[in-house]
Short mmCIF file of C-alpha atoms in Angstrom, two decimals:
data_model
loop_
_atom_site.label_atom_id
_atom_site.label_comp_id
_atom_site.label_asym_id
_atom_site.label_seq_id
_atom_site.Cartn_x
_atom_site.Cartn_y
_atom_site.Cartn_z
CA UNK A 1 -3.37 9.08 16.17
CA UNK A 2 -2.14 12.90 15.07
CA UNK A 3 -1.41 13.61 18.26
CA UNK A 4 0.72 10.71 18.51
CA UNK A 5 2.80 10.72 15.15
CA UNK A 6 3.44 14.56 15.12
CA UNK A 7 4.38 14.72 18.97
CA UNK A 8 5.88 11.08 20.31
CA UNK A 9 9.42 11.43 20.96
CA UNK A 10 12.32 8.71 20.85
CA UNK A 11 12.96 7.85 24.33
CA UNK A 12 16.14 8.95 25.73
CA UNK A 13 18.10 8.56 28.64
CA UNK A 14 21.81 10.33 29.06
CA UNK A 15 24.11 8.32 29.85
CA UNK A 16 26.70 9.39 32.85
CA UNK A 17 29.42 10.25 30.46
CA UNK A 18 26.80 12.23 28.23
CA UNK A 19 28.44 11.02 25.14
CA UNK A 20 26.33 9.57 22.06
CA UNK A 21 25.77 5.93 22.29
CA UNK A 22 27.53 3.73 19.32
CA UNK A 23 25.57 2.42 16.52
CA UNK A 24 24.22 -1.05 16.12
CA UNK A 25 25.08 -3.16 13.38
CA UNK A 26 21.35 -3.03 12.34
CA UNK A 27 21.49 1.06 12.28
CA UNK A 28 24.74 1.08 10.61
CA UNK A 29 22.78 -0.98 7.93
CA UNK A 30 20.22 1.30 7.84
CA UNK A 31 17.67 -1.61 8.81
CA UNK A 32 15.38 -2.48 11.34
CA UNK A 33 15.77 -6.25 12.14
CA UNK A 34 11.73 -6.24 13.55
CA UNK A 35 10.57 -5.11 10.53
CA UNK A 36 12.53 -6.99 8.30
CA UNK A 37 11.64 -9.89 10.32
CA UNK A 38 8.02 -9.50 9.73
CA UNK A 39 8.33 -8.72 6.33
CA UNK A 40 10.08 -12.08 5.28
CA UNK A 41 8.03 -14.53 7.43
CA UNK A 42 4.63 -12.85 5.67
CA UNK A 43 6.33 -13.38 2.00
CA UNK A 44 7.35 -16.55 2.83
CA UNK A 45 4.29 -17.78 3.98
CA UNK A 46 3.15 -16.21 1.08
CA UNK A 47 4.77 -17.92 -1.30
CA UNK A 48 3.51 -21.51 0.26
CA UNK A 49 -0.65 -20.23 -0.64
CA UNK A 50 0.47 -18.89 -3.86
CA UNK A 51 1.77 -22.15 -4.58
CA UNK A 52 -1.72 -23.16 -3.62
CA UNK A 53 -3.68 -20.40 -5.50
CA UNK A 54 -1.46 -20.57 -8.57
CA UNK A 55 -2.37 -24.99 -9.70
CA UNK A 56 0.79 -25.49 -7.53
CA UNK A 57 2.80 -23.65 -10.46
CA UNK A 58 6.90 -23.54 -8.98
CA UNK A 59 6.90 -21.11 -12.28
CA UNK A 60 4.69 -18.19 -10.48
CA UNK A 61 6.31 -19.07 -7.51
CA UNK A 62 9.97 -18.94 -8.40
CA UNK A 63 9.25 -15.82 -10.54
CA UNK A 64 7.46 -14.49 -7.18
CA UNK A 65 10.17 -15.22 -5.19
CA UNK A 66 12.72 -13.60 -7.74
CA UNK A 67 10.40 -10.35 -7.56
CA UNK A 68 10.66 -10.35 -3.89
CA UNK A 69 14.71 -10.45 -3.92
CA UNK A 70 14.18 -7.40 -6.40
CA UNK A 71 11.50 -5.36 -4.31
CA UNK A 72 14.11 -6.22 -1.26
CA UNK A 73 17.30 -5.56 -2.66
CA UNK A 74 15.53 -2.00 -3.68
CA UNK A 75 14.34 -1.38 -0.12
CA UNK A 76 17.82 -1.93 1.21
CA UNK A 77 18.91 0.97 -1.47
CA UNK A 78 16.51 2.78 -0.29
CA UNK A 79 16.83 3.22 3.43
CA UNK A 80 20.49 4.21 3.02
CA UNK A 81 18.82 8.13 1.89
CA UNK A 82 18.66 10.46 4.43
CA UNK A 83 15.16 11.91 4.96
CA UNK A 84 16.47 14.87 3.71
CA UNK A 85 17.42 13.50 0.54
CA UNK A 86 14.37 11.82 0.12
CA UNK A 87 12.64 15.15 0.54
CA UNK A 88 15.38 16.32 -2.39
CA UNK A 89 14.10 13.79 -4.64
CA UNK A 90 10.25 14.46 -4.01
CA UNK A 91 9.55 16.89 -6.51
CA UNK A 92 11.72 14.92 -9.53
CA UNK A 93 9.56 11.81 -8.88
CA UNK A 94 6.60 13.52 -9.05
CA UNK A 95 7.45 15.07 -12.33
CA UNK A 96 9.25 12.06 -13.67
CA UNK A 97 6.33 10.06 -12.08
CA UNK A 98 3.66 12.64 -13.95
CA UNK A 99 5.45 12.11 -17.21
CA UNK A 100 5.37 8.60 -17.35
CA UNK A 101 1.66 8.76 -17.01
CA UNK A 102 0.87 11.56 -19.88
CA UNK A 103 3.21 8.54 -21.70
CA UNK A 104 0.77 6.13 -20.84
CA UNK A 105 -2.70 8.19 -22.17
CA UNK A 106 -0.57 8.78 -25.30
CA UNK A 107 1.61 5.36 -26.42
CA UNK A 108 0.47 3.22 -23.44
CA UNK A 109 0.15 -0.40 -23.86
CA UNK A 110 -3.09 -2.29 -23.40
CA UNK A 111 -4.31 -4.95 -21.08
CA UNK A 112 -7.64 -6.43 -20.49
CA UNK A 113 -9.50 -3.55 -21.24
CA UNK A 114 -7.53 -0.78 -19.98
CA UNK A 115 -4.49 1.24 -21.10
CA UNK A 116 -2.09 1.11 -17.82
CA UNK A 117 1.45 -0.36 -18.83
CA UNK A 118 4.64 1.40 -20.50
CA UNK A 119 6.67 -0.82 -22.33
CA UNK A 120 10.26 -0.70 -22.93
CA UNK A 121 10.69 -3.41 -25.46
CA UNK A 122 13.12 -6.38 -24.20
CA UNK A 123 13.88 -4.98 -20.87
CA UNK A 124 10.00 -4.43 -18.74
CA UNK A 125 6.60 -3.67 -18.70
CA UNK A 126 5.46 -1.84 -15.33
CA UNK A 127 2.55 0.51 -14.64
CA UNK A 128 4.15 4.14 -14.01
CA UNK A 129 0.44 4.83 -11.63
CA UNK A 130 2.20 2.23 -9.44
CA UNK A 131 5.12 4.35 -8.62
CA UNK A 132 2.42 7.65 -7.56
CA UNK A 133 1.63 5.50 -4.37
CA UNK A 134 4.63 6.69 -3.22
CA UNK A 135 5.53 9.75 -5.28
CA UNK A 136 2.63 11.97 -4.45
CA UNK A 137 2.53 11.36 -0.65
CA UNK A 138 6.17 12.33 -1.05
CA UNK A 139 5.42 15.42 -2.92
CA UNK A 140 2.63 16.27 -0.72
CA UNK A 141 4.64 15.31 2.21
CA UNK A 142 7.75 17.85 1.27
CA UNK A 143 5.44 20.61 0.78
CA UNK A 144 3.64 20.33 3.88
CA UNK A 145 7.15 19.94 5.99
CA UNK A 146 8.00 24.06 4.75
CA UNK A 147 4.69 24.97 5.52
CA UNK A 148 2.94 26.34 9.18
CA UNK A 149 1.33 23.44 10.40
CA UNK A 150 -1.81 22.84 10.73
CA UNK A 151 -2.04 23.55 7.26
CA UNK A 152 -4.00 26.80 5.89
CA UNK A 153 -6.72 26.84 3.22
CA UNK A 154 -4.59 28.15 0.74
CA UNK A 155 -1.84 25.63 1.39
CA UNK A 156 -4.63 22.48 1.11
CA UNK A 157 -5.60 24.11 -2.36
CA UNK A 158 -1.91 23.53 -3.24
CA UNK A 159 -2.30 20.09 -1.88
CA UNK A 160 -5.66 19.11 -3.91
CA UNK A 161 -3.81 20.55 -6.89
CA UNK A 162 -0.63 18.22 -6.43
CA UNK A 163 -2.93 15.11 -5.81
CA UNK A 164 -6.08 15.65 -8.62
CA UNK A 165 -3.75 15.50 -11.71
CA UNK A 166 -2.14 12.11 -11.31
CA UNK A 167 -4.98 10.99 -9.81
CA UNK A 168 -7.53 12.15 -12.36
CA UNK A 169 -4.81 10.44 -15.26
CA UNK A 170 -5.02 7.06 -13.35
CA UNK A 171 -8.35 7.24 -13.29
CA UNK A 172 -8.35 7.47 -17.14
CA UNK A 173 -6.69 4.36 -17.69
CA UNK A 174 -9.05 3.31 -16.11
CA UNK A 175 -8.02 2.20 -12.89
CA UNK A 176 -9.93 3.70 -10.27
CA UNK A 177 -9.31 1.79 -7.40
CA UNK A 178 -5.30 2.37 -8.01
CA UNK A 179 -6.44 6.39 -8.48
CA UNK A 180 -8.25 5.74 -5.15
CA UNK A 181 -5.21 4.62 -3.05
CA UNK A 182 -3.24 7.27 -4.51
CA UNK A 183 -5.29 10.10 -3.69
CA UNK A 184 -5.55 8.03 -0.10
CA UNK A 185 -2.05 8.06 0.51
CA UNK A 186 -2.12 11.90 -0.17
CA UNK A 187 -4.73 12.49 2.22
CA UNK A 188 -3.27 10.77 5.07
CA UNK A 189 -0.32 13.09 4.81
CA UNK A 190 -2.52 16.03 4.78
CA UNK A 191 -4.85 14.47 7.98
CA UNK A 192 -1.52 13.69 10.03
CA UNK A 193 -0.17 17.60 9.19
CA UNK A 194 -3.06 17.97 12.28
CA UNK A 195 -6.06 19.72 10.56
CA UNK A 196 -9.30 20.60 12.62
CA UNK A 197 -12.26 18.27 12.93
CA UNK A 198 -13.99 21.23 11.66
CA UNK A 199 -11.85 21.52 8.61
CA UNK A 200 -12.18 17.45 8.00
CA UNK A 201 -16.04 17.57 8.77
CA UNK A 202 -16.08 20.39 5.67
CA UNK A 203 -13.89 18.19 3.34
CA UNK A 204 -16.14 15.26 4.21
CA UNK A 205 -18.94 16.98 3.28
CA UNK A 206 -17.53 18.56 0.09
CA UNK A 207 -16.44 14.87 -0.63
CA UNK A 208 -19.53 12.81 0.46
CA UNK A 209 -20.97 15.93 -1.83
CA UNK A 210 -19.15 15.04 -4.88
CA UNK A 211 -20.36 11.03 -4.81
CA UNK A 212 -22.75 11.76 -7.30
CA UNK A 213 -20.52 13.39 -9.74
CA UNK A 214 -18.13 9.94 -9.36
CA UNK A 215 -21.00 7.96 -10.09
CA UNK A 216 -21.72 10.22 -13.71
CA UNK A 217 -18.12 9.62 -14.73
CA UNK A 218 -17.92 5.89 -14.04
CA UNK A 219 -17.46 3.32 -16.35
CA UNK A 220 -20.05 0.90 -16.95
CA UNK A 221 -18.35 -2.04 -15.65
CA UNK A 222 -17.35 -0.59 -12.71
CA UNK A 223 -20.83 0.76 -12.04
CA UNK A 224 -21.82 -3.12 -12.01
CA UNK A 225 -19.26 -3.97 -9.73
CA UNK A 226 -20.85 -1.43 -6.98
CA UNK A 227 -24.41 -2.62 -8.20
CA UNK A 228 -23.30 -6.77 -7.70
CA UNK A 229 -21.82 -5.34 -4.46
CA UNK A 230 -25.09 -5.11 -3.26
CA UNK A 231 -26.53 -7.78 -5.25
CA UNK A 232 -24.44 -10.44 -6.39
CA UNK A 233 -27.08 -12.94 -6.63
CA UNK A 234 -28.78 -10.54 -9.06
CA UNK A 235 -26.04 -12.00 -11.41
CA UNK A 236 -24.69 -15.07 -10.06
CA UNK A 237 -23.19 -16.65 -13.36
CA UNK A 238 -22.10 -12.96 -14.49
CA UNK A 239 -20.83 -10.41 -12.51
CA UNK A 240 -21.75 -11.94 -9.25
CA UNK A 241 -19.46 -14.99 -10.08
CA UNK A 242 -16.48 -13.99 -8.18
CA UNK A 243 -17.96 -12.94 -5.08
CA UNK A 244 -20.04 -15.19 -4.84
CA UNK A 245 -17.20 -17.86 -5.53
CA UNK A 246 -14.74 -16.07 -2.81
CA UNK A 247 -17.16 -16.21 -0.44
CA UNK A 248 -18.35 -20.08 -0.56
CA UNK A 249 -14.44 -20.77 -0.64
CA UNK A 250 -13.94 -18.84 2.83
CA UNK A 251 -17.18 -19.80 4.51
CA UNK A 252 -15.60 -23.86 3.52
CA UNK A 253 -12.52 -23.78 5.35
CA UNK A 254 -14.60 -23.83 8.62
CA UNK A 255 -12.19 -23.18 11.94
CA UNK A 256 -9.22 -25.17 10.64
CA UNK A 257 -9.45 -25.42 6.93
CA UNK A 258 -9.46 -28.56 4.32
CA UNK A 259 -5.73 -28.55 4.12
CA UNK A 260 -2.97 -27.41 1.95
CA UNK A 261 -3.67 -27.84 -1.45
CA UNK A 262 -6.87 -29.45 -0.37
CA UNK A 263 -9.02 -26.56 -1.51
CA UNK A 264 -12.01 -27.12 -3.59
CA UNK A 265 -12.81 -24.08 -4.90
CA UNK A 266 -9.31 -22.64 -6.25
CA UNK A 267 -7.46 -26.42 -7.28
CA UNK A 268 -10.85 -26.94 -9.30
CA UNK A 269 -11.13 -23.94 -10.57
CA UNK A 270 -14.55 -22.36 -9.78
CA UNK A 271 -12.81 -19.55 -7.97
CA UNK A 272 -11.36 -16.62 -10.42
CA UNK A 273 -7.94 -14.87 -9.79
CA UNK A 274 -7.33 -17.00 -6.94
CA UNK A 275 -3.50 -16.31 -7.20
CA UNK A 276 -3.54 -12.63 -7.35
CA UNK A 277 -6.79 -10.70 -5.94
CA UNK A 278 -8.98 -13.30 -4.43
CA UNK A 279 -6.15 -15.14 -2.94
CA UNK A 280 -7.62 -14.58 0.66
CA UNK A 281 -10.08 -17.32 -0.45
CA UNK A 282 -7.38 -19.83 -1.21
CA UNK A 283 -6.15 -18.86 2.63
CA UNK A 284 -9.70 -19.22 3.67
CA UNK A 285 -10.57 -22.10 2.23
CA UNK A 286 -7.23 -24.33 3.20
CA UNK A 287 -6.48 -22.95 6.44
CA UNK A 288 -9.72 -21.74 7.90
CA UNK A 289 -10.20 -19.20 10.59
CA UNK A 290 -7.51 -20.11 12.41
CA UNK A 291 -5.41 -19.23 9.17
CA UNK A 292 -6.73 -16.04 8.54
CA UNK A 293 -6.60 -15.11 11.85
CA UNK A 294 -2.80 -15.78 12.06
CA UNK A 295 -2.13 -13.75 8.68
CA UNK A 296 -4.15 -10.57 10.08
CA UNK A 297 -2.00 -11.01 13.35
CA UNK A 298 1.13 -10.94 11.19
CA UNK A 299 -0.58 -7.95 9.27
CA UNK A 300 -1.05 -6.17 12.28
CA UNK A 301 2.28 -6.62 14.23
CA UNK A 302 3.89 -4.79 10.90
CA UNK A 303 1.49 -2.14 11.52
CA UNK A 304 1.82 -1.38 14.80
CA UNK A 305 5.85 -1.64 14.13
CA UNK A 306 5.58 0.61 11.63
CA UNK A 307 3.50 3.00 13.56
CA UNK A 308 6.08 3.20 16.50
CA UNK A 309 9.04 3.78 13.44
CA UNK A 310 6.50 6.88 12.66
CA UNK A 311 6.24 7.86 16.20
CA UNK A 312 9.88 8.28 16.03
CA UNK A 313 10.75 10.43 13.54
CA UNK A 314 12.14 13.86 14.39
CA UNK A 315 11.62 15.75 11.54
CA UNK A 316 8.07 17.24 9.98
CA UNK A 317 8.61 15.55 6.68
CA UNK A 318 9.66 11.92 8.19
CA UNK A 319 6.67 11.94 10.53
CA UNK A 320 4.26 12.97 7.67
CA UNK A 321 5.52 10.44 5.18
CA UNK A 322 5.84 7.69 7.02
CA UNK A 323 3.09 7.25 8.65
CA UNK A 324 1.22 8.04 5.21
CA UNK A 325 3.28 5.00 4.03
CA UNK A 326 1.91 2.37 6.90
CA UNK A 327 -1.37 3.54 7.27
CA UNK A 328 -1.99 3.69 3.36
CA UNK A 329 -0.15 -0.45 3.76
CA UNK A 330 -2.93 -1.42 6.09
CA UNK A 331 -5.78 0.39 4.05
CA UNK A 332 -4.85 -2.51 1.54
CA UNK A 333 -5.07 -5.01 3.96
CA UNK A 334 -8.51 -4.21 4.82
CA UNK A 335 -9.90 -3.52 1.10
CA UNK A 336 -8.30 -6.86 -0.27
CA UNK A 337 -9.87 -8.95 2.55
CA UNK A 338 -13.22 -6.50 2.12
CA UNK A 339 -13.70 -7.03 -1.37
CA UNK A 340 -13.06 -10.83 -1.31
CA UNK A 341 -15.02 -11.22 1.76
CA UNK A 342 -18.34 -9.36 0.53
CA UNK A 343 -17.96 -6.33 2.61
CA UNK A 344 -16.15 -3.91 0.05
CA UNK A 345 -16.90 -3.43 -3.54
CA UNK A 346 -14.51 -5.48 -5.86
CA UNK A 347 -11.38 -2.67 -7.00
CA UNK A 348 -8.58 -5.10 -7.74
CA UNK A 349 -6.40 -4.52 -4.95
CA UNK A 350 -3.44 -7.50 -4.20
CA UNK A 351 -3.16 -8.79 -0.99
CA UNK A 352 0.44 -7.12 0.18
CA UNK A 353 2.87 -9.47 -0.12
CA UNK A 354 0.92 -12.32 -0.70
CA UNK A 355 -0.60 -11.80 -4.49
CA UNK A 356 1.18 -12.41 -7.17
CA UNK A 357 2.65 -9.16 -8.40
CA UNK A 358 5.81 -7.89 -9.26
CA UNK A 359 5.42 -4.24 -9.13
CA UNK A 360 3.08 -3.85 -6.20
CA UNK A 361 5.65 -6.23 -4.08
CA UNK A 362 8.35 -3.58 -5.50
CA UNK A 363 6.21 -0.64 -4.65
CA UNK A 364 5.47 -1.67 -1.38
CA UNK A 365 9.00 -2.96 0.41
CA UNK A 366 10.24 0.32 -1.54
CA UNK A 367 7.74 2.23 1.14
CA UNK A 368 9.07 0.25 3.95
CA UNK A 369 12.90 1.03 2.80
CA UNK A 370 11.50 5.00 3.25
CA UNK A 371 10.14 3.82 6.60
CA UNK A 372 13.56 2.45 7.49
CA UNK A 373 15.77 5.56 6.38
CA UNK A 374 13.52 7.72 8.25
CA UNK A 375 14.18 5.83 11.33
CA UNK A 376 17.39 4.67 10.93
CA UNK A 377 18.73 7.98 9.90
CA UNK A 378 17.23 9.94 12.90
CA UNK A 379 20.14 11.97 15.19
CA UNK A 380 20.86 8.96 17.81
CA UNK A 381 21.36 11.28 21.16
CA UNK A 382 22.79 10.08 24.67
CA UNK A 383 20.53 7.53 26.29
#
């Protein structure tokens, strides 16, 4: 996988003039249509089970849709920067991104137990960590791209230094599994700038070493949720609730599913969340197998697109970055549908696209806009 983002090339073939071929529309617009494609028929089917998941609310899903034209009209912004401009603005959304979160441990406003939000009063209230999933894989990304690659030991010091302190102030919020994504994203950056097995195998160890220390500096509920992760009938009317819940409401839906808005479990109530993090259940439960199997195929065609846009890039700082961005968006694929399903520890992760959410849908079509740009924006030689 390295091999294949740092090294794949754009195909080209000259053509017998050996002048430049003419722009599409869709690279004029800085756009690619596959992509895009993708990305609206998984929000719009998205919007039919939050209907579902939400008591068949048209308020959540109107303000949904509403966030989507947002999070879109901002990716379209977005993939009209150059990658080189986007490296420009790396450092300043680190710091501004930095800032905003020494604002939150200071004046930040609370929320079911945890102080994550700034609020600017009459305009929004957004989570600042939610902008890091981008801005430190950026930052990391830029620095890498003037390095030697594969990175040196002094340069992955550098790296651990640029990625602990925003992670370590999410984590104070608390929000660990948001800290845990971010310092994810990070990593992938660092993995695809081609380090040794050897060097991973040490940083494995160091971090497989420092599980222990995580554990000490956990908070109590989220202690539980690793303990009902491996016991939720130790709990079942407690902590074990929503698993337990989530679970019943996928294993239910059978190979086909009970129907649209046919779901016992979420339209009666017994399931918790069902229209933001345990929304897989609602999918589960009304469209069965079949269902689930059709969103994962939908998940995984915008993966593998996004891969090849990777594979494409030409410069050291496009390759890096983007495929941080699309392997970090299938990472929370796999922990949403984890957690809900039983395998994974419950972390609060939204299902991309699909949750309810206005900032994470804003966060993530933002990272695809980057994804774009760095394609779109790539020197388009003779075929």
């Amino acid at each position: 996988m390295v091999d294949f983002l740092l090294r794949r090339a754009h195909p080209i073939k000259p053509t017998a003039s050996g002048m430049s071929r003419r722009r599409s529309l869709w690279e004029r617009i800085h756009l690619d249509p596959w992509l895009l494609g993708l990305l609206l028929t998984l929000m719009s089917a998205g919007l039919v089970v939050l209907y579902s998941a939400s008591g068949q609310s048209m308020e959540l899903v109107t303000g949904q849709a509403l966030r989507f034209g947002v999070a879109l009209t901002g990716m379209v912004i977005i993939a009209q920067f150059t990658p080189a401009a986007l490296q420009r603005w790396a450092l300043p959304a680190y710091l501004l991104g930095t800032a905003m979160l020494v604002a939150v441990e200071i004046m930040g406003d609370m929320g079911m137990g945890a102080q994550r939000w700034l609020v600017i009063p009459g305009v929004v209230r957004f989570q600042p960590s939610e902008m890091m999933k981008l801005a430190v894989p950026m930052m990391v990304a830029a620095w890498l791209s003037r390095r030697e690659l594969p990175p040196r030991w002094q340069d992955l010091f550098v790296c651990a230094l640029l990625i602990g302190v925003p992670v370590l102030l999410i984590a104070r919020q608390p929000d660990l599994g948001t800290s845990l994504l971010v310092a994810l994203a990070a990593v992938f950056v660092v993995l695809l700038g081609g380090l040794s097995w050897r060097v991973i195998g040490v940083l494995g160890a160091l971090a497989a070493a420092a599980l222990p220390l995580l554990w000490m500096n956990m908070h109590d509920y989220q202690r539980q949720r690793v303990l009902t992760f491996l016991d939720p009938e130790s709990d079942p009317l407690g902590a074990g609730w929503n698993i337990i819940q989530s679970t019943t409401a996928i294993g239910s839906g059978g190979l086909w599913g009970k129907g649209w808005l046919e779901g016992t479990q979420s339209q009666l109530e017994f399931l918790p969340e069902s229209h933001t993090d345990f929304i897989v259940a609602v999918l589960g439960e009304e469209f069965g197998l079949v269902g689930m199997l059709t969103f994962l195929a939908l998940y995984l065609l915008i993966v593998c697109r996004g891969l090849w846009l990777a594979g494409a890039a030409q410069e050291t700082f496009g390759r890096l970055l983007a495929g941080s961005i699309i392997l970090t968006f299938f990472i929370y694929v796999f922990v949403n549908i984890g957690m809900v399903s039983g395998i994974l520890p419950v972390v609060g992760v939204p299902l991309p696209l699909v949750s309810y959410g206005g900032t994470s849908s804003v966060t993530l079509l933002a990272g695809f806009g980057i994804l774009m740009a760095i394609h779109s924006h790539r020197r388009l030689l003779p075929r």
